[in-house]
Amino acid sequence: MTNTPKNATKRALVTGAARGLGPAIALGLARDGFDIAVTATNADRLADTLAAVAPTGCRVIPLALDVRSVTSVEQAVAKAVESLGGLDVLVNNAGITARTPALEVTLEEWNEIFRVNVTGALLMSQQVARHLVSAKRGGCIINIASTHGLIGFPQRLSYGTSKGALIQMTRMLAIEWAPHDIRVNAIAPGTVETTSRNEFFAANPATHQAMLRRVPVGRFATPDEVAGMVSYLASPAAAYVTGQTLILDGGLTAA
Ligand code: NAD
């Protein structure tokens, strides 16, 4: 990013862009003037995201991507680079979660959550960084972590530990890739009002109230608020910010 001429086209790839935070992040970057590759495990599910982004006039390409597969990662990054003429920004947003008492967490759950949330983010980061290093133009990687990676919550062992690992991976990659002008940062949102989260809370009102009581500002975040933080980290205003985790939690972790 820092080497990008001021009015040059910027190119971003957003994973997990079919629902939840992904579409808002893609729309935010499109409004900032990015051309974008939006990805989903099934590219057919990207129709709503494409329609939402279309009015910005940015170039947007839908891609199938399963971050668990090295081949899928290589193909998606190669297609994004080819279609957009390069990449400057990667947003590792794809993630899965689980809610299981620690004594009942299975090896299958643990491995699958790490496979998507940690290994998937690593594979994507390596593949995009290979492109950035060879293009010699710098860039930035933004990992969507969680407050669950910073503080303890009951029944969120696999998920929270995976997000803690993602936060540490952010520091490790930031240090190692700084000489290549690649910034690596994370965002740790508290609960965000997405459709799936709202459905979960509608079915579990006691959990909803308990989570809400912990948030000093008395509400959850919106997808647009996460998108705003992504826009900042992807912008030249954040040129000196790397290896950090920006917390967006209405005061949850300060309380
Ligand atoms: P979501 O479940 O609505 O969307 C997640 C996306 O990831 C989906 O589009 C899904 O298809 C994609 N995905 C899952 N497995 C994948 C795979 N193997 N390969 C590629 N894509 C895959 O979730 P969300 O609420 O929008 O969350 C987005 C990110 O934000 C996640 O990393 C999540 O952990 C994080 N987060 C969410 C909240 C929240 O309250 N919603 C809070 C903190 C952090």
PDB file of C-alpha atoms and ligand atoms in Angstrom:
ATOM      1  CA  MET A   1       0.000   0.000   0.000  1.00  0.00           C
ATOM      2  CA  THR A   2       2.641   2.506   0.946  1.00  0.00           C
ATOM      3  CA  ASN A   3       4.310   2.163  -2.466  1.00  0.00           C
ATOM      4  CA  THR A   4       1.030   2.527  -4.343  1.00  0.00           C
ATOM      5  CA  PRO A   5       0.804   5.801  -6.259  1.00  0.00           C
ATOM      6  CA  LYS A   6      -1.971   7.995  -4.869  1.00  0.00           C
ATOM      7  CA  ASN A   7      -4.557   7.533  -7.608  1.00  0.00           C
ATOM      8  CA  ALA A   8      -3.586   4.025  -8.718  1.00  0.00           C
ATOM      9  CA  THR A   9      -6.295   1.374  -8.722  1.00  0.00           C
ATOM     10  CA  LYS A  10      -6.177  -0.678  -5.561  1.00  0.00           C
ATOM     11  CA  ARG A  11      -7.120  -4.351  -5.533  1.00  0.00           C
ATOM     12  CA  ALA A  12      -8.448  -6.374  -2.614  1.00  0.00           C
ATOM     13  CA  LEU A  13      -9.534  -9.976  -2.004  1.00  0.00           C
ATOM     14  CA  VAL A  14     -12.137 -10.674   0.709  1.00  0.00           C
ATOM     15  CA  THR A  15     -12.729 -14.265   1.880  1.00  0.00           C
ATOM     16  CA  GLY A  16     -16.097 -15.461   3.204  1.00  0.00           C
ATOM     17  CA  ALA A  17     -17.933 -12.719   1.326  1.00  0.00           C
ATOM     18  CA  ALA A  18     -21.312 -14.404   0.779  1.00  0.00           C
ATOM     19  CA  ARG A  19     -22.877 -13.492   4.117  1.00  0.00           C
ATOM     20  CA  GLY A  20     -22.307 -11.890   7.510  1.00  0.00           C
ATOM     21  CA  LEU A  21     -19.389  -9.444   7.737  1.00  0.00           C
ATOM     22  CA  GLY A  22     -17.907 -10.281   4.317  1.00  0.00           C
ATOM     23  CA  PRO A  23     -20.416  -8.364   2.143  1.00  0.00           C
ATOM     24  CA  ALA A  24     -20.114  -5.232   4.342  1.00  0.00           C
ATOM     25  CA  ILE A  25     -16.295  -5.393   4.176  1.00  0.00           C
ATOM     26  CA  ALA A  26     -16.403  -5.811   0.386  1.00  0.00           C
ATOM     27  CA  LEU A  27     -18.826  -2.899   0.015  1.00  0.00           C
ATOM     28  CA  GLY A  28     -16.685  -0.673   2.245  1.00  0.00           C
ATOM     29  CA  LEU A  29     -13.569  -1.368   0.178  1.00  0.00           C
ATOM     30  CA  ALA A  30     -15.505  -0.847  -3.065  1.00  0.00           C
ATOM     31  CA  ARG A  31     -16.654   2.566  -1.799  1.00  0.00           C
ATOM     32  CA  ASP A  32     -13.011   3.350  -1.030  1.00  0.00           C
ATOM     33  CA  GLY A  33     -12.185   2.795  -4.699  1.00  0.00           C
ATOM     34  CA  PHE A  34     -10.888  -0.782  -4.573  1.00  0.00           C
ATOM     35  CA  ASP A  35     -11.496  -3.307  -7.296  1.00  0.00           C
ATOM     36  CA  ILE A  36     -12.316  -6.500  -5.445  1.00  0.00           C
ATOM     37  CA  ALA A  37     -12.347 -10.268  -5.641  1.00  0.00           C
ATOM     38  CA  VAL A  38     -15.102 -11.666  -3.422  1.00  0.00           C
ATOM     39  CA  THR A  39     -14.935 -15.329  -2.517  1.00  0.00           C
ATOM     40  CA  ALA A  40     -17.201 -18.026  -1.122  1.00  0.00           C
ATOM     41  CA  THR A  41     -16.995 -21.798  -0.919  1.00  0.00           C
ATOM     42  CA  ASN A  42     -19.780 -21.771  -3.516  1.00  0.00           C
ATOM     43  CA  ALA A  43     -19.460 -18.795  -5.902  1.00  0.00           C
ATOM     44  CA  ASP A  44     -23.203 -18.991  -6.692  1.00  0.00           C
ATOM     45  CA  ARG A  45     -23.871 -17.653  -3.192  1.00  0.00           C
ATOM     46  CA  LEU A  46     -22.163 -14.348  -4.044  1.00  0.00           C
ATOM     47  CA  ALA A  47     -25.082 -12.936  -6.091  1.00  0.00           C
ATOM     48  CA  ASP A  48     -26.352 -10.637  -3.299  1.00  0.00           C
ATOM     49  CA  THR A  49     -22.830  -9.344  -2.594  1.00  0.00           C
ATOM     50  CA  LEU A  50     -22.267  -8.606  -6.284  1.00  0.00           C
ATOM     51  CA  ALA A  51     -25.590  -6.746  -6.453  1.00  0.00           C
ATOM     52  CA  ALA A  52     -24.765  -4.699  -3.339  1.00  0.00           C
ATOM     53  CA  VAL A  53     -21.344  -3.683  -4.655  1.00  0.00           C
ATOM     54  CA  ALA A  54     -22.424  -2.994  -8.273  1.00  0.00           C
ATOM     55  CA  PRO A  55     -23.642   0.613  -7.691  1.00  0.00           C
ATOM     56  CA  THR A  56     -20.128   1.660  -6.616  1.00  0.00           C
ATOM     57  CA  GLY A  57     -18.940   1.030 -10.188  1.00  0.00           C
ATOM     58  CA  CYS A  58     -15.887  -0.883  -8.963  1.00  0.00           C
ATOM     59  CA  ARG A  59     -14.640  -3.967 -10.739  1.00  0.00           C
ATOM     60  CA  VAL A  60     -15.793  -7.003  -8.761  1.00  0.00           C
ATOM     61  CA  ILE A  61     -15.125 -10.651  -9.531  1.00  0.00           C
ATOM     62  CA  PRO A  62     -16.710 -13.658  -7.775  1.00  0.00           C
ATOM     63  CA  LEU A  63     -14.447 -16.615  -7.006  1.00  0.00           C
ATOM     64  CA  ALA A  64     -14.931 -20.045  -5.457  1.00  0.00           C
ATOM     65  CA  LEU A  65     -12.524 -20.607  -2.576  1.00  0.00           C
ATOM     66  CA  ASP A  66     -12.195 -23.181   0.161  1.00  0.00           C
ATOM     67  CA  VAL A  67      -9.407 -21.969   2.439  1.00  0.00           C
ATOM     68  CA  ARG A  68      -8.833 -25.566   3.632  1.00  0.00           C
ATOM     69  CA  SER A  69      -7.483 -26.576   0.237  1.00  0.00           C
ATOM     70  CA  VAL A  70      -3.999 -25.551  -0.967  1.00  0.00           C
ATOM     71  CA  THR A  71      -5.110 -26.044  -4.585  1.00  0.00           C
ATOM     72  CA  SER A  72      -8.208 -23.907  -4.102  1.00  0.00           C
ATOM     73  CA  VAL A  73      -6.147 -21.157  -2.429  1.00  0.00           C
ATOM     74  CA  GLU A  74      -3.555 -21.179  -5.243  1.00  0.00           C
ATOM     75  CA  GLN A  75      -6.243 -21.093  -7.939  1.00  0.00           C
ATOM     76  CA  ALA A  76      -8.300 -18.316  -6.306  1.00  0.00           C
ATOM     77  CA  VAL A  77      -5.303 -16.041  -5.703  1.00  0.00           C
ATOM     78  CA  ALA A  78      -4.003 -16.672  -9.251  1.00  0.00           C
ATOM     79  CA  LYS A  79      -7.430 -15.826 -10.731  1.00  0.00           C
ATOM     80  CA  ALA A  80      -7.742 -12.674  -8.608  1.00  0.00           C
ATOM     81  CA  VAL A  81      -4.264 -11.498  -9.637  1.00  0.00           C
ATOM     82  CA  GLU A  82      -4.971 -12.236 -13.286  1.00  0.00           C
ATOM     83  CA  SER A  83      -8.447 -10.645 -13.356  1.00  0.00           C
ATOM     84  CA  LEU A  84      -7.643  -7.546 -11.305  1.00  0.00           C
ATOM     85  CA  GLY A  85      -4.071  -7.079 -12.559  1.00  0.00           C
ATOM     86  CA  GLY A  86      -2.605  -7.734  -9.108  1.00  0.00           C
ATOM     87  CA  LEU A  87      -3.559  -7.597  -5.449  1.00  0.00           C
ATOM     88  CA  ASP A  88      -2.767  -5.066  -2.722  1.00  0.00           C
ATOM     89  CA  VAL A  89      -4.989  -6.112   0.163  1.00  0.00           C
ATOM     90  CA  LEU A  90      -6.150  -9.457   1.570  1.00  0.00           C
ATOM     91  CA  VAL A  91      -8.939  -9.666   4.143  1.00  0.00           C
ATOM     92  CA  ASN A  92      -8.968 -13.062   5.885  1.00  0.00           C
ATOM     93  CA  ASN A  93     -12.596 -12.942   6.985  1.00  0.00           C
ATOM     94  CA  ALA A  94     -13.709 -16.570   6.432  1.00  0.00           C
ATOM     95  CA  GLY A  95     -14.201 -18.325   9.728  1.00  0.00           C
ATOM     96  CA  ILE A  96     -16.249 -20.946  11.511  1.00  0.00           C
ATOM     97  CA  THR A  97     -17.316 -21.210  15.107  1.00  0.00           C
ATOM     98  CA  ALA A  98     -18.550 -23.720  17.677  1.00  0.00           C
ATOM     99  CA  ARG A  99     -20.183 -23.557  21.065  1.00  0.00           C
ATOM    100  CA  THR A 100     -19.252 -26.662  23.065  1.00  0.00           C
ATOM    101  CA  PRO A 101     -18.421 -27.302  26.744  1.00  0.00           C
ATOM    102  CA  ALA A 102     -14.643 -27.849  26.989  1.00  0.00           C
ATOM    103  CA  LEU A 103     -15.048 -31.399  28.291  1.00  0.00           C
ATOM    104  CA  GLU A 104     -17.045 -32.298  25.190  1.00  0.00           C
ATOM    105  CA  VAL A 105     -14.856 -30.699  22.517  1.00  0.00           C
ATOM    106  CA  THR A 106     -13.903 -33.392  20.018  1.00  0.00           C
ATOM    107  CA  LEU A 107     -10.681 -33.623  18.073  1.00  0.00           C
ATOM    108  CA  GLU A 108     -12.780 -33.259  14.900  1.00  0.00           C
ATOM    109  CA  GLU A 109     -14.237 -29.927  16.054  1.00  0.00           C
ATOM    110  CA  TRP A 110     -10.863 -28.612  17.240  1.00  0.00           C
ATOM    111  CA  ASN A 111      -9.038 -29.612  14.039  1.00  0.00           C
ATOM    112  CA  GLU A 112     -11.738 -28.271  11.713  1.00  0.00           C
ATOM    113  CA  ILE A 113     -11.871 -24.880  13.455  1.00  0.00           C
ATOM    114  CA  PHE A 114      -8.089 -24.555  13.325  1.00  0.00           C
ATOM    115  CA  ARG A 115      -8.057 -25.746   9.719  1.00  0.00           C
ATOM    116  CA  VAL A 116     -10.331 -22.886   8.604  1.00  0.00           C
ATOM    117  CA  ASN A 117      -9.572 -20.080  11.090  1.00  0.00           C
ATOM    118  CA  VAL A 118      -5.797 -20.477  11.411  1.00  0.00           C
ATOM    119  CA  THR A 119      -4.374 -22.696   8.666  1.00  0.00           C
ATOM    120  CA  GLY A 120      -6.740 -21.213   6.066  1.00  0.00           C
ATOM    121  CA  ALA A 121      -5.661 -17.680   6.968  1.00  0.00           C
ATOM    122  CA  LEU A 122      -2.014 -18.777   6.808  1.00  0.00           C
ATOM    123  CA  LEU A 123      -2.369 -20.402   3.368  1.00  0.00           C
ATOM    124  CA  MET A 124      -4.105 -17.289   2.001  1.00  0.00           C
ATOM    125  CA  SER A 125      -1.546 -14.956   3.580  1.00  0.00           C
ATOM    126  CA  GLN A 126       1.408 -16.947   2.199  1.00  0.00           C
ATOM    127  CA  GLN A 127      -0.058 -17.100  -1.305  1.00  0.00           C
ATOM    128  CA  VAL A 128      -0.915 -13.387  -1.447  1.00  0.00           C
ATOM    129  CA  ALA A 129       2.432 -12.457   0.142  1.00  0.00           C
ATOM    130  CA  ARG A 130       4.289 -14.475  -2.527  1.00  0.00           C
ATOM    131  CA  HIS A 131       2.574 -12.287  -5.113  1.00  0.00           C
ATOM    132  CA  LEU A 132       3.300  -9.070  -3.184  1.00  0.00           C
ATOM    133  CA  VAL A 133       6.970  -9.930  -2.699  1.00  0.00           C
ATOM    134  CA  SER A 134       7.481 -10.742  -6.375  1.00  0.00           C
ATOM    135  CA  ALA A 135       5.535  -7.630  -7.454  1.00  0.00           C
ATOM    136  CA  LYS A 136       7.724  -5.530  -5.100  1.00  0.00           C
ATOM    137  CA  ARG A 137       4.917  -3.109  -4.311  1.00  0.00           C
ATOM    138  CA  GLY A 138       4.016  -3.880  -0.718  1.00  0.00           C
ATOM    139  CA  GLY A 139       0.505  -4.497   0.509  1.00  0.00           C
ATOM    140  CA  CYS A 140      -1.556  -5.319   3.526  1.00  0.00           C
ATOM    141  CA  ILE A 141      -3.243  -8.292   5.158  1.00  0.00           C
ATOM    142  CA  ILE A 142      -6.135  -7.914   7.582  1.00  0.00           C
ATOM    143  CA  ASN A 143      -7.200 -10.866   9.738  1.00  0.00           C
ATOM    144  CA  ILE A 144     -10.676 -10.871  11.263  1.00  0.00           C
ATOM    145  CA  ALA A 145     -10.031 -12.274  14.736  1.00  0.00           C
ATOM    146  CA  SER A 146     -12.365 -11.869  17.740  1.00  0.00           C
ATOM    147  CA  THR A 147     -12.489 -10.737  21.342  1.00  0.00           C
ATOM    148  CA  HIS A 148     -12.768 -14.495  21.997  1.00  0.00           C
ATOM    149  CA  GLY A 149      -9.056 -14.603  21.116  1.00  0.00           C
ATOM    150  CA  LEU A 150      -8.295 -12.066  23.864  1.00  0.00           C
ATOM    151  CA  ILE A 151     -10.414 -12.963  26.893  1.00  0.00           C
ATOM    152  CA  GLY A 152     -12.155 -16.044  28.231  1.00  0.00           C
ATOM    153  CA  PHE A 153     -15.713 -17.143  27.450  1.00  0.00           C
ATOM    154  CA  PRO A 154     -17.390 -20.411  28.479  1.00  0.00           C
ATOM    155  CA  GLN A 155     -18.014 -23.051  25.809  1.00  0.00           C
ATOM    156  CA  ARG A 156     -15.890 -21.301  23.167  1.00  0.00           C
ATOM    157  CA  LEU A 157     -12.628 -23.248  23.622  1.00  0.00           C
ATOM    158  CA  SER A 158     -11.868 -24.208  20.005  1.00  0.00           C
ATOM    159  CA  TYR A 159     -13.044 -20.940  18.513  1.00  0.00           C
ATOM    160  CA  GLY A 160     -11.385 -18.649  21.059  1.00  0.00           C
ATOM    161  CA  THR A 161      -8.084 -20.535  20.968  1.00  0.00           C
ATOM    162  CA  SER A 162      -8.069 -20.395  17.155  1.00  0.00           C
ATOM    163  CA  LYS A 163      -8.601 -16.626  17.235  1.00  0.00           C
ATOM    164  CA  GLY A 164      -5.817 -16.272  19.822  1.00  0.00           C
ATOM    165  CA  ALA A 165      -3.547 -18.152  17.417  1.00  0.00           C
ATOM    166  CA  LEU A 166      -4.633 -15.880  14.563  1.00  0.00           C
ATOM    167  CA  ILE A 167      -3.733 -12.820  16.638  1.00  0.00           C
ATOM    168  CA  GLN A 168      -0.254 -14.220  17.340  1.00  0.00           C
ATOM    169  CA  MET A 169       0.182 -15.216  13.693  1.00  0.00           C
ATOM    170  CA  THR A 170      -0.596 -11.588  12.833  1.00  0.00           C
ATOM    171  CA  ARG A 171       2.381 -10.421  14.928  1.00  0.00           C
ATOM    172  CA  MET A 172       4.714 -13.096  13.553  1.00  0.00           C
ATOM    173  CA  LEU A 173       3.948 -12.338   9.892  1.00  0.00           C
ATOM    174  CA  ALA A 174       4.027  -8.564  10.463  1.00  0.00           C
ATOM    175  CA  ILE A 175       7.568  -8.744  11.823  1.00  0.00           C
ATOM    176  CA  GLU A 176       8.851 -11.067   9.139  1.00  0.00           C
ATOM    177  CA  TRP A 177       7.223  -9.317   6.176  1.00  0.00           C
ATOM    178  CA  ALA A 178       7.783  -5.696   7.242  1.00  0.00           C
ATOM    179  CA  PRO A 179      10.966  -5.502   5.098  1.00  0.00           C
ATOM    180  CA  HIS A 180       8.742  -6.287   2.091  1.00  0.00           C
ATOM    181  CA  ASP A 181       6.432  -3.391   3.002  1.00  0.00           C
ATOM    182  CA  ILE A 182       3.633  -5.840   3.806  1.00  0.00           C
ATOM    183  CA  ARG A 183       1.594  -4.769   6.814  1.00  0.00           C
ATOM    184  CA  VAL A 184      -0.303  -7.449   8.726  1.00  0.00           C
ATOM    185  CA  ASN A 185      -2.971  -6.479  11.250  1.00  0.00           C
ATOM    186  CA  ALA A 186      -6.007  -8.018  12.898  1.00  0.00           C
ATOM    187  CA  ILE A 187      -9.379  -6.763  14.037  1.00  0.00           C
ATOM    188  CA  ALA A 188     -10.963  -8.255  17.152  1.00  0.00           C
ATOM    189  CA  PRO A 189     -14.695  -7.541  17.073  1.00  0.00           C
ATOM    190  CA  GLY A 190     -16.967  -8.373  19.952  1.00  0.00           C
ATOM    191  CA  THR A 191     -20.383  -9.690  18.951  1.00  0.00           C
ATOM    192  CA  VAL A 192     -21.508  -8.304  15.595  1.00  0.00           C
ATOM    193  CA  GLU A 193     -25.150  -8.212  14.546  1.00  0.00           C
ATOM    194  CA  THR A 194     -25.095 -10.528  11.547  1.00  0.00           C
ATOM    195  CA  THR A 195     -28.066 -12.555  10.315  1.00  0.00           C
ATOM    196  CA  SER A 196     -26.690 -15.835  11.669  1.00  0.00           C
ATOM    197  CA  ARG A 197     -25.818 -14.267  15.030  1.00  0.00           C
ATOM    198  CA  ASN A 198     -29.277 -12.693  15.303  1.00  0.00           C
ATOM    199  CA  GLU A 199     -30.885 -16.053  14.507  1.00  0.00           C
ATOM    200  CA  PHE A 200     -28.794 -17.705  17.210  1.00  0.00           C
ATOM    201  CA  PHE A 201     -29.762 -15.055  19.756  1.00  0.00           C
ATOM    202  CA  ALA A 202     -33.461 -15.285  18.827  1.00  0.00           C
ATOM    203  CA  ALA A 203     -33.277 -19.005  19.682  1.00  0.00           C
ATOM    204  CA  ASN A 204     -31.160 -18.385  22.826  1.00  0.00           C
ATOM    205  CA  PRO A 205     -32.524 -15.245  24.529  1.00  0.00           C
ATOM    206  CA  ALA A 206     -30.713 -15.898  27.853  1.00  0.00           C
ATOM    207  CA  THR A 207     -27.319 -16.005  26.089  1.00  0.00           C
ATOM    208  CA  HIS A 208     -28.284 -12.855  24.205  1.00  0.00           C
ATOM    209  CA  GLN A 209     -29.029 -10.965  27.413  1.00  0.00           C
ATOM    210  CA  ALA A 210     -25.911 -12.294  29.174  1.00  0.00           C
ATOM    211  CA  MET A 211     -23.640 -11.216  26.282  1.00  0.00           C
ATOM    212  CA  LEU A 212     -25.321  -7.818  26.029  1.00  0.00           C
ATOM    213  CA  ARG A 213     -24.921  -7.163  29.771  1.00  0.00           C
ATOM    214  CA  ARG A 214     -21.138  -7.535  29.376  1.00  0.00           C
ATOM    215  CA  VAL A 215     -20.910  -4.732  26.783  1.00  0.00           C
ATOM    216  CA  PRO A 216     -20.516  -1.294  28.418  1.00  0.00           C
ATOM    217  CA  VAL A 217     -22.051   0.643  25.512  1.00  0.00           C
ATOM    218  CA  GLY A 218     -25.124  -1.616  25.708  1.00  0.00           C
ATOM    219  CA  ARG A 219     -25.287  -2.846  22.131  1.00  0.00           C
ATOM    220  CA  PHE A 220     -23.451  -5.111  19.717  1.00  0.00           C
ATOM    221  CA  ALA A 221     -21.360  -3.932  16.749  1.00  0.00           C
ATOM    222  CA  THR A 222     -22.705  -3.545  13.225  1.00  0.00           C
ATOM    223  CA  PRO A 223     -21.037  -5.104  10.157  1.00  0.00           C
ATOM    224  CA  ASP A 224     -20.460  -1.559   8.850  1.00  0.00           C
ATOM    225  CA  GLU A 225     -18.395  -0.738  11.938  1.00  0.00           C
ATOM    226  CA  VAL A 226     -16.107  -3.698  11.223  1.00  0.00           C
ATOM    227  CA  ALA A 227     -15.946  -2.626   7.568  1.00  0.00           C
ATOM    228  CA  GLY A 228     -14.892   0.873   8.671  1.00  0.00           C
ATOM    229  CA  MET A 229     -11.955  -0.535  10.584  1.00  0.00           C
ATOM    230  CA  VAL A 230     -10.945  -2.656   7.584  1.00  0.00           C
ATOM    231  CA  SER A 231     -11.078   0.482   5.408  1.00  0.00           C
ATOM    232  CA  TYR A 232      -8.804   2.298   7.839  1.00  0.00           C
ATOM    233  CA  LEU A 233      -6.249  -0.532   8.012  1.00  0.00           C
ATOM    234  CA  ALA A 234      -6.250  -0.832   4.199  1.00  0.00           C
ATOM    235  CA  SER A 235      -5.696   2.906   3.761  1.00  0.00           C
ATOM    236  CA  PRO A 236      -2.498   4.971   3.637  1.00  0.00           C
ATOM    237  CA  ALA A 237      -3.586   6.488   6.992  1.00  0.00           C
ATOM    238  CA  ALA A 238      -2.514   3.169   8.559  1.00  0.00           C
ATOM    239  CA  ALA A 239       0.873   3.055   6.796  1.00  0.00           C
ATOM    240  CA  TYR A 240       2.735   2.879  10.132  1.00  0.00           C
ATOM    241  CA  VAL A 241       0.391   0.334  11.746  1.00  0.00           C
ATOM    242  CA  THR A 242       1.494  -3.290  11.627  1.00  0.00           C
ATOM    243  CA  GLY A 243       1.399  -6.341  13.879  1.00  0.00           C
ATOM    244  CA  GLN A 244      -1.548  -4.880  15.795  1.00  0.00           C
ATOM    245  CA  THR A 245      -4.969  -6.127  16.788  1.00  0.00           C
ATOM    246  CA  LEU A 246      -7.536  -3.327  16.795  1.00  0.00           C
ATOM    247  CA  ILE A 247     -10.336  -4.074  19.232  1.00  0.00           C
ATOM    248  CA  LEU A 248     -13.907  -3.152  18.285  1.00  0.00           C
ATOM    249  CA  ASP A 249     -15.979  -4.239  21.252  1.00  0.00           C
ATOM    250  CA  GLY A 250     -17.996  -1.388  22.797  1.00  0.00           C
ATOM    251  CA  GLY A 251     -15.699  -1.524  25.833  1.00  0.00           C
ATOM    252  CA  LEU A 252     -16.122  -5.263  26.544  1.00  0.00           C
ATOM    253  CA  THR A 253     -12.420  -5.965  27.127  1.00  0.00           C
ATOM    254  CA  ALA A 254     -11.874  -2.691  29.003  1.00  0.00           C
ATOM    255  CA  ALA A 255     -14.493  -3.511  31.635  1.00  0.00           C
TER     256      ALA A 255
HETATM  257  P1  NAD B   1     -20.610 -16.164   8.868  1.00  0.00           P
HETATM  258  O1  NAD B   1     -20.701 -17.579   9.320  1.00  0.00           O
HETATM  259  O2  NAD B   1     -21.867 -15.410   8.624  1.00  0.00           O
HETATM  260  O3  NAD B   1     -19.689 -16.078   7.570  1.00  0.00           O
HETATM  261  C1  NAD B   1     -18.452 -16.742   7.522  1.00  0.00           C
HETATM  262  C2  NAD B   1     -18.046 -16.918   6.093  1.00  0.00           C
HETATM  263  O4  NAD B   1     -16.880 -17.766   6.047  1.00  0.00           O
HETATM  264  C3  NAD B   1     -19.140 -17.587   5.281  1.00  0.00           C
HETATM  265  O5  NAD B   1     -19.305 -16.859   4.072  1.00  0.00           O
HETATM  266  C4  NAD B   1     -18.578 -18.965   5.012  1.00  0.00           C
HETATM  267  O6  NAD B   1     -18.982 -19.511   3.777  1.00  0.00           O
HETATM  268  C5  NAD B   1     -17.077 -18.690   5.000  1.00  0.00           C
HETATM  269  N1  NAD B   1     -16.317 -19.927   5.184  1.00  0.00           N
HETATM  270  C6  NAD B   1     -16.510 -20.885   6.129  1.00  0.00           C
HETATM  271  N2  NAD B   1     -15.660 -21.917   5.910  1.00  0.00           N
HETATM  272  C7  NAD B   1     -14.929 -21.586   4.816  1.00  0.00           C
HETATM  273  C8  NAD B   1     -13.907 -22.249   4.078  1.00  0.00           C
HETATM  274  N3  NAD B   1     -13.462 -23.473   4.423  1.00  0.00           N
HETATM  275  N4  NAD B   1     -13.360 -21.622   3.021  1.00  0.00           N
HETATM  276  C9  NAD B   1     -13.798 -20.394   2.646  1.00  0.00           C
HETATM  277  N5  NAD B   1     -14.780 -19.727   3.280  1.00  0.00           N
HETATM  278  C10 NAD B   1     -15.345 -20.325   4.350  1.00  0.00           C
HETATM  279  O7  NAD B   1     -19.691 -15.430   9.924  1.00  0.00           O
HETATM  280  P2  NAD B   1     -19.527 -13.868  10.261  1.00  0.00           P
HETATM  281  O8  NAD B   1     -20.287 -13.619  11.489  1.00  0.00           O
HETATM  282  O9  NAD B   1     -19.747 -13.014   9.070  1.00  0.00           O
HETATM  283  O10 NAD B   1     -17.982 -13.873  10.644  1.00  0.00           O
HETATM  284  C11 NAD B   1     -16.968 -13.431   9.731  1.00  0.00           C
HETATM  285  C12 NAD B   1     -15.647 -13.435  10.498  1.00  0.00           C
HETATM  286  O11 NAD B   1     -15.762 -12.556  11.614  1.00  0.00           O
HETATM  287  C13 NAD B   1     -15.284 -14.805  11.069  1.00  0.00           C
HETATM  288  O12 NAD B   1     -13.895 -15.002  10.992  1.00  0.00           O
HETATM  289  C14 NAD B   1     -15.734 -14.703  12.515  1.00  0.00           C
HETATM  290  O13 NAD B   1     -15.028 -15.566  13.367  1.00  0.00           O
HETATM  291  C15 NAD B   1     -15.426 -13.240  12.791  1.00  0.00           C
HETATM  292  N6  NAD B   1     -16.202 -12.654  13.899  1.00  0.00           N
HETATM  293  C16 NAD B   1     -17.564 -12.620  13.850  1.00  0.00           C
HETATM  294  C17 NAD B   1     -18.274 -12.046  14.917  1.00  0.00           C
HETATM  295  C18 NAD B   1     -19.784 -11.988  14.932  1.00  0.00           C
HETATM  296  O14 NAD B   1     -20.346 -11.701  16.000  1.00  0.00           O
HETATM  297  N7  NAD B   1     -20.460 -12.195  13.831  1.00  0.00           N
HETATM  298  C19 NAD B   1     -17.574 -11.520  16.017  1.00  0.00           C
HETATM  299  C20 NAD B   1     -16.177 -11.569  16.019  1.00  0.00           C
HETATM  300  C21 NAD B   1     -15.507 -12.130  14.947  1.00  0.00           C
END
